[in-house]
mmCIF file of C-alpha atoms in Angstrom:
data_model
loop_
_atom_site.group_PDB
_atom_site.id
_atom_site.type_symbol
_atom_site.label_atom_id
_atom_site.label_comp_id
_atom_site.label_asym_id
_atom_site.label_seq_id
_atom_site.Cartn_x
_atom_site.Cartn_y
_atom_site.Cartn_z
ATOM 1 C CA MET G 1 131.688 103.977 90.922
ATOM 2 C CA LYS G 2 128.187 103.447 92.222
ATOM 3 C CA ARG G 3 125.408 106.004 91.946
ATOM 4 C CA THR G 4 122.436 105.925 94.260
ATOM 5 C CA GLN G 5 118.849 105.564 93.073
ATOM 6 C CA ALA G 6 117.648 107.919 95.803
ATOM 7 C CA PHE G 7 117.494 110.734 93.248
ATOM 8 C CA LEU G 8 115.053 108.736 91.159
ATOM 9 C CA THR G 9 112.928 108.036 94.204
ATOM 10 C CA HIS G 10 112.853 111.739 95.012
ATOM 11 C CA ARG G 11 111.946 112.713 91.436
ATOM 12 C CA GLN G 12 109.243 110.062 91.217
ATOM 13 C CA SER G 13 107.787 111.163 94.552
ATOM 14 C CA THR G 14 107.771 114.803 93.445
ATOM 15 C CA PHE G 15 106.098 113.979 90.146
ATOM 16 C CA LEU G 16 103.491 111.667 91.638
ATOM 17 C CA GLY G 17 102.866 114.082 94.492
ATOM 18 C CA ALA G 18 102.253 116.917 92.063
ATOM 19 C CA SER G 19 99.941 114.628 90.093
ATOM 20 C CA LEU G 20 97.844 113.835 93.150
ATOM 21 C CA LEU G 21 97.770 117.477 94.222
ATOM 22 C CA ALA G 22 96.570 118.578 90.791
ATOM 23 C CA LEU G 23 93.920 115.883 90.642
ATOM 24 C CA THR G 24 92.601 116.637 94.108
ATOM 25 C CA THR G 25 91.663 120.137 92.962
ATOM 26 C CA PHE G 26 88.660 118.431 91.347
ATOM 27 C CA SER G 27 85.601 117.330 93.267
ATOM 28 C CA PRO G 28 85.008 113.552 93.021
ATOM 29 C CA THR G 29 82.316 114.025 90.380
ATOM 30 C CA VAL G 30 84.364 116.477 88.328
ATOM 31 C CA LEU G 31 87.416 114.238 88.671
ATOM 32 C CA SER G 32 85.479 111.216 87.462
ATOM 33 C CA ASP G 33 84.095 113.154 84.505
ATOM 34 C CA ALA G 34 87.537 114.548 83.618
ATOM 35 C CA ILE G 35 89.128 111.091 83.628
ATOM 36 C CA ALA G 36 86.298 109.625 81.569
ATOM 37 C CA GLU G 37 86.596 112.472 79.064
ATOM 38 C CA ALA G 38 90.378 112.010 78.814
ATOM 39 C CA LEU G 39 90.062 108.269 78.252
ATOM 40 C CA THR G 40 87.342 108.529 75.616
ATOM 41 C CA SER G 41 88.694 111.563 73.734
ATOM 42 C CA GLY G 42 92.071 110.033 72.994
ATOM 43 C CA THR G 43 93.650 108.958 69.729
ATOM 44 C CA ALA G 44 94.441 105.436 68.548
ATOM 45 C CA TYR G 45 97.261 104.975 66.053
ATOM 46 C CA GLY G 46 99.112 102.329 64.104
ATOM 47 C CA ASP G 47 102.537 102.192 62.461
ATOM 48 C CA PHE G 48 103.567 99.306 60.208
ATOM 49 C CA ARG G 49 106.748 98.584 58.257
ATOM 50 C CA MET G 50 107.561 95.543 56.142
ATOM 51 C CA ARG G 51 111.199 95.249 55.100
ATOM 52 C CA TYR G 52 113.337 92.900 53.065
ATOM 53 C CA GLU G 53 117.033 92.942 53.975
ATOM 54 C CA THR G 54 120.000 91.030 52.591
ATOM 55 C CA VAL G 55 123.594 90.838 53.844
ATOM 56 C CA ASP G 56 126.529 89.526 51.796
ATOM 57 C CA GLN G 57 129.878 89.380 53.616
ATOM 58 C CA ASP G 58 133.265 88.158 52.418
ATOM 59 C CA ASN G 59 133.723 85.621 55.218
ATOM 60 C CA GLY G 60 132.680 82.115 56.189
ATOM 61 C CA LEU G 61 129.119 83.050 57.117
ATOM 62 C CA ASP G 62 126.216 82.280 54.807
ATOM 63 C CA ASP G 63 124.521 85.246 53.130
ATOM 64 C CA ALA G 64 121.541 86.445 55.159
ATOM 65 C CA ALA G 65 118.030 87.362 54.040
ATOM 66 C CA ALA G 66 115.070 88.474 56.126
ATOM 67 C CA LEU G 67 111.533 89.614 55.406
ATOM 68 C CA THR G 68 110.170 91.162 58.603
ATOM 69 C CA LEU G 69 107.044 93.028 59.610
ATOM 70 C CA ARG G 70 107.074 95.527 62.461
ATOM 71 C CA SER G 71 103.690 96.586 63.848
ATOM 72 C CA ARG G 72 102.977 99.196 66.483
ATOM 73 C CA LEU G 73 99.544 99.887 67.943
ATOM 74 C CA GLY G 74 99.008 102.602 70.498
ATOM 75 C CA TYR G 75 96.521 104.819 72.271
ATOM 76 C CA LYS G 76 97.081 108.333 73.634
ATOM 77 C CA THR G 77 94.444 109.674 75.965
ATOM 78 C CA GLY G 78 93.144 113.195 75.981
ATOM 79 C CA ALA G 79 94.424 115.613 78.623
ATOM 80 C CA ALA G 80 92.906 116.164 82.073
ATOM 81 C CA ASN G 81 94.344 119.194 83.866
ATOM 82 C CA GLY G 82 97.607 118.706 81.969
ATOM 83 C CA PHE G 83 97.823 114.946 82.503
ATOM 84 C CA SER G 84 97.613 112.296 79.789
ATOM 85 C CA ALA G 85 98.803 108.740 79.229
ATOM 86 C CA THR G 86 100.171 106.749 76.316
ATOM 87 C CA ILE G 87 100.332 102.999 75.862
ATOM 88 C CA GLU G 88 101.864 101.340 72.819
ATOM 89 C CA PHE G 89 102.639 97.736 71.891
ATOM 90 C CA GLU G 90 105.155 96.563 69.318
ATOM 91 C CA ASP G 91 105.387 93.286 67.427
ATOM 92 C CA SER G 92 108.202 92.269 65.074
ATOM 93 C CA ARG G 93 108.341 88.968 63.224
ATOM 94 C CA SER G 94 109.625 87.307 60.075
ATOM 95 C CA VAL G 95 107.009 86.593 57.422
ATOM 96 C CA ALA G 96 106.608 84.280 54.421
ATOM 97 C CA GLY G 97 109.315 81.982 55.762
ATOM 98 C CA VAL G 98 112.151 84.361 54.795
ATOM 99 C CA ASP G 99 114.249 84.067 57.957
ATOM 100 C CA ASP G 100 117.739 82.985 56.943
ATOM 101 C CA TYR G 101 119.645 85.277 59.298
ATOM 102 C CA ASN G 102 121.375 85.546 62.661
ATOM 103 C CA ASN G 103 118.771 87.308 64.793
ATOM 104 C CA THR G 104 121.294 88.154 67.601
ATOM 105 C CA ILE G 105 119.462 86.103 70.254
ATOM 106 C CA GLY G 106 120.560 82.575 69.376
ATOM 107 C CA ASN G 107 118.986 81.659 66.035
ATOM 108 C CA GLY G 108 120.714 81.401 62.656
ATOM 109 C CA GLY G 109 124.312 81.500 63.835
ATOM 110 C CA GLU G 110 125.550 80.245 60.460
ATOM 111 C CA TYR G 111 124.274 83.411 58.762
ATOM 112 C CA SER G 112 125.336 87.045 58.854
ATOM 113 C CA VAL G 113 123.579 89.258 61.396
ATOM 114 C CA ILE G 114 120.325 91.078 60.718
ATOM 115 C CA ALA G 115 119.462 92.637 64.077
ATOM 116 C CA ASP G 116 115.683 92.205 63.887
ATOM 117 C CA PRO G 117 114.705 89.421 66.304
ATOM 118 C CA GLY G 118 111.083 88.442 66.675
ATOM 119 C CA THR G 119 109.441 90.018 69.711
ATOM 120 C CA THR G 120 106.131 91.220 71.122
ATOM 121 C CA GLU G 121 106.454 93.746 73.916
ATOM 122 C CA LEU G 122 105.322 96.973 75.509
ATOM 123 C CA ASP G 123 107.086 99.633 73.438
ATOM 124 C CA GLN G 124 105.894 102.673 75.374
ATOM 125 C CA GLY G 125 103.757 103.167 78.456
ATOM 126 C CA PHE G 126 103.980 106.444 80.324
ATOM 127 C CA LEU G 127 102.082 109.095 82.264
ATOM 128 C CA GLN G 128 102.667 112.645 80.989
ATOM 129 C CA TYR G 129 102.188 116.032 82.576
ATOM 130 C CA LYS G 130 102.394 119.033 80.245
ATOM 131 C CA THR G 131 102.201 122.809 80.626
ATOM 132 C CA ASP G 132 103.313 125.672 78.393
ATOM 133 C CA THR G 133 106.901 125.363 79.657
ATOM 134 C CA LEU G 134 107.212 121.827 81.049
ATOM 135 C CA THR G 135 106.728 118.315 79.731
ATOM 136 C CA SER G 136 107.428 115.425 82.099
ATOM 137 C CA LYS G 137 107.026 111.705 81.526
ATOM 138 C CA LEU G 138 107.146 108.751 83.902
ATOM 139 C CA GLY G 139 107.405 105.227 82.489
ATOM 140 C CA ARG G 140 108.637 103.523 79.326
ATOM 141 C CA GLN G 141 109.348 106.115 76.654
ATOM 142 C CA VAL G 142 111.360 107.177 73.617
ATOM 143 C CA ILE G 143 114.170 109.647 74.369
ATOM 144 C CA LYS G 144 116.012 111.425 71.531
ATOM 145 C CA LEU G 145 118.559 114.147 72.194
ATOM 146 C CA ASP G 146 120.091 116.498 69.601
ATOM 147 C CA ASN G 147 121.084 114.516 66.481
ATOM 148 C CA VAL G 148 120.748 111.156 68.358
ATOM 149 C CA ARG G 149 124.547 110.674 68.244
ATOM 150 C CA PHE G 150 124.569 110.044 71.995
ATOM 151 C CA VAL G 151 120.947 109.208 72.886
ATOM 152 C CA GLY G 152 118.340 107.922 70.411
ATOM 153 C CA ASP G 153 115.678 105.348 69.595
ATOM 154 C CA VAL G 154 117.530 103.338 66.894
ATOM 155 C CA GLY G 155 114.406 103.748 64.795
ATOM 156 C CA TRP G 156 115.964 101.996 61.801
ATOM 157 C CA ARG G 157 115.726 98.594 63.470
ATOM 158 C CA GLN G 158 112.351 96.886 63.754
ATOM 159 C CA ASP G 159 112.512 96.654 67.571
ATOM 160 C CA ARG G 160 113.452 100.219 68.444
ATOM 161 C CA GLN G 161 115.170 101.329 71.642
ATOM 162 C CA THR G 162 113.149 102.804 74.511
ATOM 163 C CA PHE G 163 113.915 103.600 78.136
ATOM 164 C CA ASP G 164 112.224 103.064 81.508
ATOM 165 C CA GLY G 165 112.521 106.129 83.689
ATOM 166 C CA LEU G 166 111.580 109.711 84.358
ATOM 167 C CA SER G 167 112.199 112.663 82.017
ATOM 168 C CA PHE G 168 111.732 116.436 82.092
ATOM 169 C CA ASP G 169 111.749 118.936 79.216
ATOM 170 C CA TYR G 170 111.667 122.499 80.576
ATOM 171 C CA SER G 171 111.758 125.826 78.703
ATOM 172 C CA PRO G 172 111.948 128.647 81.274
ATOM 173 C CA LEU G 173 112.904 131.146 78.552
ATOM 174 C CA GLU G 174 111.929 131.377 74.896
ATOM 175 C CA ASP G 175 115.418 130.432 73.666
ATOM 176 C CA LEU G 176 116.439 128.085 76.510
ATOM 177 C CA THR G 177 115.547 124.407 76.846
ATOM 178 C CA VAL G 178 116.737 122.159 79.675
ATOM 179 C CA LYS G 179 116.252 118.398 79.556
ATOM 180 C CA TYR G 180 116.871 115.795 82.223
ATOM 181 C CA ALA G 181 116.174 112.062 82.352
ATOM 182 C CA TYR G 182 116.876 109.257 84.769
ATOM 183 C CA ILE G 183 116.907 105.793 83.177
ATOM 184 C CA GLU G 184 116.638 102.593 85.173
ATOM 185 C CA GLN G 185 116.354 100.201 82.219
ATOM 186 C CA ARG G 186 117.579 100.330 78.624
ATOM 187 C CA ASN G 187 115.168 98.434 76.375
ATOM 188 C CA ARG G 188 117.491 97.721 73.474
ATOM 189 C CA ILE G 189 116.884 96.525 69.913
ATOM 190 C CA PHE G 190 117.559 92.845 70.651
ATOM 191 C CA ALA G 191 114.188 91.985 72.269
ATOM 192 C CA GLU G 192 113.716 91.733 76.025
ATOM 193 C CA GLU G 193 116.441 89.084 76.421
ATOM 194 C CA LYS G 194 119.163 91.718 76.195
ATOM 195 C CA ASP G 195 117.629 94.668 78.034
ATOM 196 C CA ILE G 196 120.007 96.248 80.566
ATOM 197 C CA ASP G 197 119.304 97.555 84.061
ATOM 198 C CA SER G 198 120.985 100.903 84.504
ATOM 199 C CA LYS G 199 121.383 104.039 86.591
ATOM 200 C CA ASP G 200 121.753 106.669 83.869
ATOM 201 C CA HIS G 201 121.521 110.437 84.265
ATOM 202 C CA LEU G 202 121.047 112.505 81.087
ATOM 203 C CA ILE G 203 121.428 116.292 81.271
ATOM 204 C CA ASN G 204 121.105 118.449 78.161
ATOM 205 C CA ALA G 205 120.692 122.226 77.939
ATOM 206 C CA SER G 206 120.464 124.251 74.707
ATOM 207 C CA TYR G 207 120.280 127.974 74.013
ATOM 208 C CA LYS G 208 119.519 129.648 70.694
ATOM 209 C CA THR G 209 122.074 132.335 69.814
ATOM 210 C CA ALA G 210 122.725 134.477 66.758
ATOM 211 C CA LEU G 211 125.325 131.931 65.606
ATOM 212 C CA GLY G 212 123.116 128.894 66.122
ATOM 213 C CA THR G 213 121.961 126.547 68.869
ATOM 214 C CA LEU G 214 124.576 126.080 71.589
ATOM 215 C CA THR G 215 124.164 122.874 73.604
ATOM 216 C CA GLY G 216 125.950 121.599 76.664
ATOM 217 C CA TYR G 217 125.453 118.084 77.987
ATOM 218 C CA ALA G 218 126.462 115.554 80.614
ATOM 219 C CA TYR G 219 125.574 111.892 80.098
ATOM 220 C CA LEU G 220 126.413 109.804 83.167
ATOM 221 C CA LEU G 221 125.763 106.184 82.213
ATOM 222 C CA GLU G 222 126.135 103.167 84.463
ATOM 223 C CA GLU G 223 125.097 99.563 83.926
ATOM 224 C CA ASP G 224 123.512 98.183 87.090
ATOM 225 C CA THR G 225 125.610 94.999 87.119
ATOM 226 C CA ASP G 226 128.431 93.546 89.191
ATOM 227 C CA ALA G 227 130.941 95.100 86.788
ATOM 228 C CA GLU G 228 129.498 98.600 87.366
ATOM 229 C CA LEU G 229 130.529 99.620 83.840
ATOM 230 C CA ALA G 230 130.175 103.396 83.547
ATOM 231 C CA PHE G 231 130.712 106.080 80.914
ATOM 232 C CA ASP G 232 130.728 109.735 81.985
ATOM 233 C CA THR G 233 130.580 112.090 79.000
ATOM 234 C CA PHE G 234 130.674 115.899 79.040
ATOM 235 C CA GLY G 235 130.395 117.918 75.843
ATOM 236 C CA VAL G 236 129.407 121.064 73.979
ATOM 237 C CA ARG G 237 127.841 121.442 70.529
ATOM 238 C CA LEU G 238 127.127 124.366 68.194
ATOM 239 C CA LYS G 239 124.816 123.938 65.206
ATOM 240 C CA GLY G 240 123.786 126.804 62.960
ATOM 241 C CA ALA G 241 122.960 128.043 59.487
ATOM 242 C CA THR G 242 123.054 131.255 57.491
ATOM 243 C CA SER G 243 121.903 132.358 54.045
ATOM 244 C CA THR G 244 123.715 134.382 51.399
ATOM 245 C CA GLY G 245 121.503 135.032 48.397
ATOM 246 C CA ASP G 246 120.132 131.720 47.121
ATOM 247 C CA ILE G 247 122.702 129.685 49.064
ATOM 248 C CA LYS G 248 122.127 128.335 52.565
ATOM 249 C CA LEU G 249 125.246 127.484 54.568
ATOM 250 C CA MET G 250 125.197 125.033 57.503
ATOM 251 C CA TYR G 251 127.798 124.249 60.120
ATOM 252 C CA THR G 252 128.231 122.058 63.193
ATOM 253 C CA ALA G 253 131.092 121.828 65.689
ATOM 254 C CA GLU G 254 131.143 119.522 68.707
ATOM 255 C CA PHE G 255 133.607 118.344 71.337
ATOM 256 C CA ALA G 256 133.180 115.882 74.208
ATOM 257 C CA SER G 257 135.356 114.136 76.756
ATOM 258 C CA GLN G 258 134.587 110.702 78.192
ATOM 259 C CA GLU G 259 135.787 108.610 81.122
ATOM 260 C CA LYS G 260 135.193 104.872 81.265
ATOM 261 C CA SER G 261 135.305 103.066 84.589
ATOM 262 C CA SER G 262 134.442 99.582 85.784
ATOM 263 C CA GLN G 263 134.886 97.489 88.903
ATOM 264 C CA GLY G 264 138.538 96.540 89.453
ATOM 265 C CA ALA G 265 139.823 98.201 86.277
ATOM 266 C CA GLU G 266 141.833 101.341 85.604
ATOM 267 C CA ASP G 267 139.854 104.352 84.422
ATOM 268 C CA LEU G 268 140.284 105.181 80.731
ATOM 269 C CA GLU G 269 139.654 108.437 78.862
ATOM 270 C CA ALA G 270 138.916 109.433 75.257
ATOM 271 C CA ASP G 271 137.672 112.500 73.395
ATOM 272 C CA TYR G 272 135.128 113.092 70.639
ATOM 273 C CA MET G 273 135.206 115.763 67.925
ATOM 274 C CA LEU G 274 132.942 116.652 65.027
ATOM 275 C CA LEU G 275 133.334 119.316 62.352
ATOM 276 C CA GLU G 276 130.697 119.453 59.610
ATOM 277 C CA GLY G 277 129.904 122.011 56.938
ATOM 278 C CA GLY G 278 127.270 122.041 54.245
ATOM 279 C CA ALA G 279 125.416 124.071 51.662
ATOM 280 C CA VAL G 280 122.014 123.992 49.978
ATOM 281 C CA ILE G 281 122.110 125.211 46.395
ATOM 282 C CA GLY G 282 119.230 124.848 43.964
ATOM 283 C CA GLY G 283 117.554 122.165 46.066
ATOM 284 C CA ILE G 284 120.740 120.078 46.368
ATOM 285 C CA THR G 285 122.302 119.629 49.827
ATOM 286 C CA ALA G 286 126.023 118.854 50.061
ATOM 287 C CA LYS G 287 127.870 118.111 53.310
ATOM 288 C CA LEU G 288 131.476 117.427 54.281
ATOM 289 C CA GLY G 289 132.333 116.113 57.735
ATOM 290 C CA TYR G 290 135.198 115.038 59.953
ATOM 291 C CA GLU G 291 134.303 112.926 63.007
ATOM 292 C CA VAL G 292 136.779 111.512 65.525
ATOM 293 C CA LEU G 293 135.935 108.980 68.206
ATOM 294 C CA GLY G 294 139.219 109.121 70.083
ATOM 295 C CA SER G 295 141.290 106.467 71.791
ATOM 296 C CA ASP G 296 143.186 106.083 75.051
ATOM 297 C CA ASP G 297 146.521 104.797 73.687
ATOM 298 C CA GLY G 298 144.803 102.002 71.780
ATOM 299 C CA ASN G 299 143.155 100.563 74.917
ATOM 300 C CA PHE G 300 139.689 102.059 74.598
ATOM 301 C CA GLY G 301 137.635 103.848 71.955
ATOM 302 C CA PHE G 302 135.089 106.592 72.721
ATOM 303 C CA SER G 303 131.706 104.878 73.194
ATOM 304 C CA THR G 304 128.079 105.938 72.661
ATOM 305 C CA PRO G 305 126.013 102.982 73.975
ATOM 306 C CA LEU G 306 122.636 104.791 73.863
ATOM 307 C CA ALA G 307 123.042 106.233 70.355
ATOM 308 C CA THR G 308 121.158 105.600 67.138
ATOM 309 C CA LEU G 309 124.376 104.153 65.737
ATOM 310 C CA HIS G 310 123.052 103.156 62.309
ATOM 311 C CA ALA G 311 122.801 106.837 61.346
ATOM 312 C CA PHE G 312 126.561 107.343 61.745
ATOM 313 C CA ASN G 313 129.781 105.840 60.358
ATOM 314 C CA GLY G 314 128.128 104.107 57.408
ATOM 315 C CA TRP G 315 124.913 102.134 57.028
ATOM 316 C CA SER G 316 126.662 98.766 56.842
ATOM 317 C CA ASP G 317 127.114 99.024 60.641
ATOM 318 C CA GLN G 318 130.777 97.973 60.734
ATOM 319 C CA PHE G 319 131.565 100.290 63.641
ATOM 320 C CA LEU G 320 128.649 99.873 66.042
ATOM 321 C CA GLY G 321 131.349 99.347 68.652
ATOM 322 C CA THR G 322 134.229 101.816 68.429
ATOM 323 C CA PRO G 323 137.585 100.032 67.923
ATOM 324 C CA ASN G 324 140.060 100.364 70.791
ATOM 325 C CA GLU G 325 142.238 102.333 68.371
ATOM 326 C CA GLY G 326 139.425 104.856 67.945
ATOM 327 C CA LEU G 327 137.796 105.824 64.669
ATOM 328 C CA VAL G 328 138.247 108.706 62.248
ATOM 329 C CA ASP G 329 135.408 109.091 59.730
ATOM 330 C CA VAL G 330 135.899 111.564 56.886
ATOM 331 C CA TYR G 331 132.628 111.713 54.970
ATOM 332 C CA ALA G 332 130.785 113.537 52.229
ATOM 333 C CA SER G 333 127.141 113.376 51.184
ATOM 334 C CA VAL G 334 124.857 114.806 48.532
ATOM 335 C CA SER G 335 121.054 114.698 48.700
ATOM 336 C CA GLY G 336 118.064 116.105 46.876
ATOM 337 C CA LYS G 337 114.526 115.486 45.690
ATOM 338 C CA LEU G 338 113.434 113.397 42.723
ATOM 339 C CA ALA G 339 109.925 112.412 41.584
ATOM 340 C CA GLY G 340 108.432 113.441 44.905
ATOM 341 C CA GLY G 341 110.956 111.500 46.960
ATOM 342 C CA LYS G 342 114.374 112.089 48.530
ATOM 343 C CA TRP G 343 117.680 110.568 47.402
ATOM 344 C CA VAL G 344 120.986 110.430 49.286
ATOM 345 C CA VAL G 345 124.496 109.439 48.205
ATOM 346 C CA ALA G 346 127.270 109.345 50.834
ATOM 347 C CA TYR G 347 130.918 108.299 51.034
ATOM 348 C CA HIS G 348 132.947 107.436 54.166
ATOM 349 C CA ASP G 349 136.682 106.925 54.600
ATOM 350 C CA PHE G 350 137.583 105.174 57.867
ATOM 351 C CA SER G 351 140.881 105.091 59.729
ATOM 352 C CA ALA G 352 142.198 104.584 63.263
ATOM 353 C CA ASP G 353 142.743 107.466 65.665
ATOM 354 C CA GLU G 354 145.716 105.592 67.213
ATOM 355 C CA ASP G 355 148.180 103.233 65.541
ATOM 356 C CA SER G 356 146.452 99.905 64.885
ATOM 357 C CA ASP G 357 147.972 96.448 65.304
ATOM 358 C CA ILE G 358 146.659 95.683 61.790
ATOM 359 C CA SER G 359 146.437 98.850 59.742
ATOM 360 C CA ASP G 360 145.578 102.499 60.301
ATOM 361 C CA ASP G 361 143.253 102.238 57.281
ATOM 362 C CA PHE G 362 139.895 100.634 58.143
ATOM 363 C CA GLY G 363 138.465 100.907 54.624
ATOM 364 C CA ASP G 364 135.706 102.939 53.006
ATOM 365 C CA GLU G 365 132.001 102.770 52.271
ATOM 366 C CA ILE G 366 129.394 103.997 49.801
ATOM 367 C CA ASN G 367 125.758 104.560 50.816
ATOM 368 C CA ILE G 368 122.816 105.170 48.462
ATOM 369 C CA SER G 369 119.124 105.528 49.296
ATOM 370 C CA TYR G 370 115.807 106.693 47.880
ATOM 371 C CA GLY G 371 112.573 107.067 49.818
ATOM 372 C CA LYS G 372 109.153 108.442 49.000
ATOM 373 C CA LYS G 373 105.855 109.110 50.756
ATOM 374 C CA PHE G 374 102.534 108.338 49.081
ATOM 375 C CA GLY G 375 99.753 110.542 50.414
ATOM 376 C CA LYS G 376 99.379 110.936 54.167
ATOM 377 C CA HIS G 377 99.756 107.325 55.204
ATOM 378 C CA TYR G 378 102.127 105.335 53.001
ATOM 379 C CA SER G 379 105.833 105.267 52.216
ATOM 380 C CA ALA G 380 108.405 103.094 50.460
ATOM 381 C CA GLY G 381 112.136 103.066 49.957
ATOM 382 C CA ILE G 382 115.293 101.289 48.899
ATOM 383 C CA LYS G 383 118.766 101.541 50.406
ATOM 384 C CA TYR G 384 122.220 100.127 49.663
ATOM 385 C CA ALA G 385 125.487 100.031 51.613
ATOM 386 C CA ALA G 386 128.831 98.741 50.287
ATOM 387 C CA TYR G 387 131.760 98.561 52.705
ATOM 388 C CA SER G 388 135.244 97.769 51.357
ATOM 389 C CA ALA G 389 137.763 96.656 53.966
ATOM 390 C CA ASN G 390 141.412 97.557 53.701
ATOM 391 C CA ASP G 391 143.406 94.483 52.681
ATOM 392 C CA ALA G 392 145.538 94.643 55.828
ATOM 393 C CA ALA G 393 142.439 94.734 58.039
ATOM 394 C CA ASN G 394 140.532 92.110 56.069
ATOM 395 C CA GLY G 395 140.373 88.943 58.136
ATOM 396 C CA GLY G 396 142.578 90.369 60.854
ATOM 397 C CA ALA G 397 141.889 90.743 64.541
ATOM 398 C CA LYS G 398 139.133 93.261 63.868
ATOM 399 C CA ASN G 399 137.588 90.937 61.277
ATOM 400 C CA TYR G 400 136.539 93.757 58.971
ATOM 401 C CA VAL G 401 135.437 92.224 55.673
ATOM 402 C CA ASP G 402 133.820 93.477 52.481
ATOM 403 C CA THR G 403 130.093 93.803 53.155
ATOM 404 C CA ASP G 404 127.091 94.578 50.936
ATOM 405 C CA LYS G 405 123.643 95.252 52.368
ATOM 406 C CA VAL G 406 120.350 95.968 50.608
ATOM 407 C CA TRP G 407 117.011 97.037 52.098
ATOM 408 C CA VAL G 408 113.610 97.445 50.434
ATOM 409 C CA TRP G 409 110.626 98.501 52.510
ATOM 410 C CA VAL G 410 107.044 99.734 52.552
ATOM 411 C CA GLY G 411 105.325 101.453 55.451
ATOM 412 C CA ALA G 412 101.957 102.707 56.609
ATOM 413 C CA LYS G 413 100.905 105.029 59.435
ATOM 414 C CA PHE G 414 97.367 105.718 60.634
#
């Protein structure tokens, strides 16, 4: 299937036309003064994170270690009649010679993967128009929807994900928010070498009800390549909370259906389901969840190519790509505060949604983390992930193997 870019052209023309119309309401002198004021009254900012990561896998690859520094420097102008602009550059590089890892773009193939390649690039650069009910952006930008399960910035990696396109965030009513974005390029986490041209439409509408926030969405994704690989996903999500005495109860339910199509291939379909419940008691938060990324008879697993995948299905990142047999993740987590910081302990049990050619049991994983902020500007943390593969899957076609990962980091924001 092939979607036209005429819609983008129309949206861009409308946005730019409105921009020119608004600006022409100024006299030349007033316009010049307004632009000068916007440019000089802006805010400069910086965001830095140094991280040490190790990966130990039970396979033939050498253990990996990386010490990387990610730096972001940006400037956001003041507003002129609702218009402003943001420009931000990002640099990621290994430091102190600690670079024994597969960086995903051709270096260190004998080591396990640490997906933090060195890069210097434009991270964000967009023109924004904002009113009380509307925010629109044109250019390179971060887009995060709901819990970032379908669309996110992959902020855990040093080179985060951004998108080139046009977005709208509109709130016509107090409890209603409608979001739309057209994406013509996905700037992924693997430096510019692996960015993808696309023709993606993102539609997301949420309404606050007495039971919680009800969200409906349609994500129509298409890679702009000869294969014309496309994923059309339609779903609904309810997230809410209630209190009884000193106990806060939380709940989430979500269902989505997806169709995959590509040039010369049969269309495939799979469903997604999430059920999650939790409680906050005495400052401790406990959650229990059941997530299913379904399968089409073992030929295709439900896919979320724009998601912040690291936040789901275990921090060891074994399931960044859903197996063709699908994935069932039964998980539990406990979190709280300690010494001014936050700790998290989580457990995942993984299995196939459809019968696997190896084993229905994909293994399990334990995650532990602790992070703390120091004053307004500084933070530090440590994190550990231990994935244990099922013996039948270990070394099989899926190549799931026991994996241990450790991260230690410090950060600063100004």
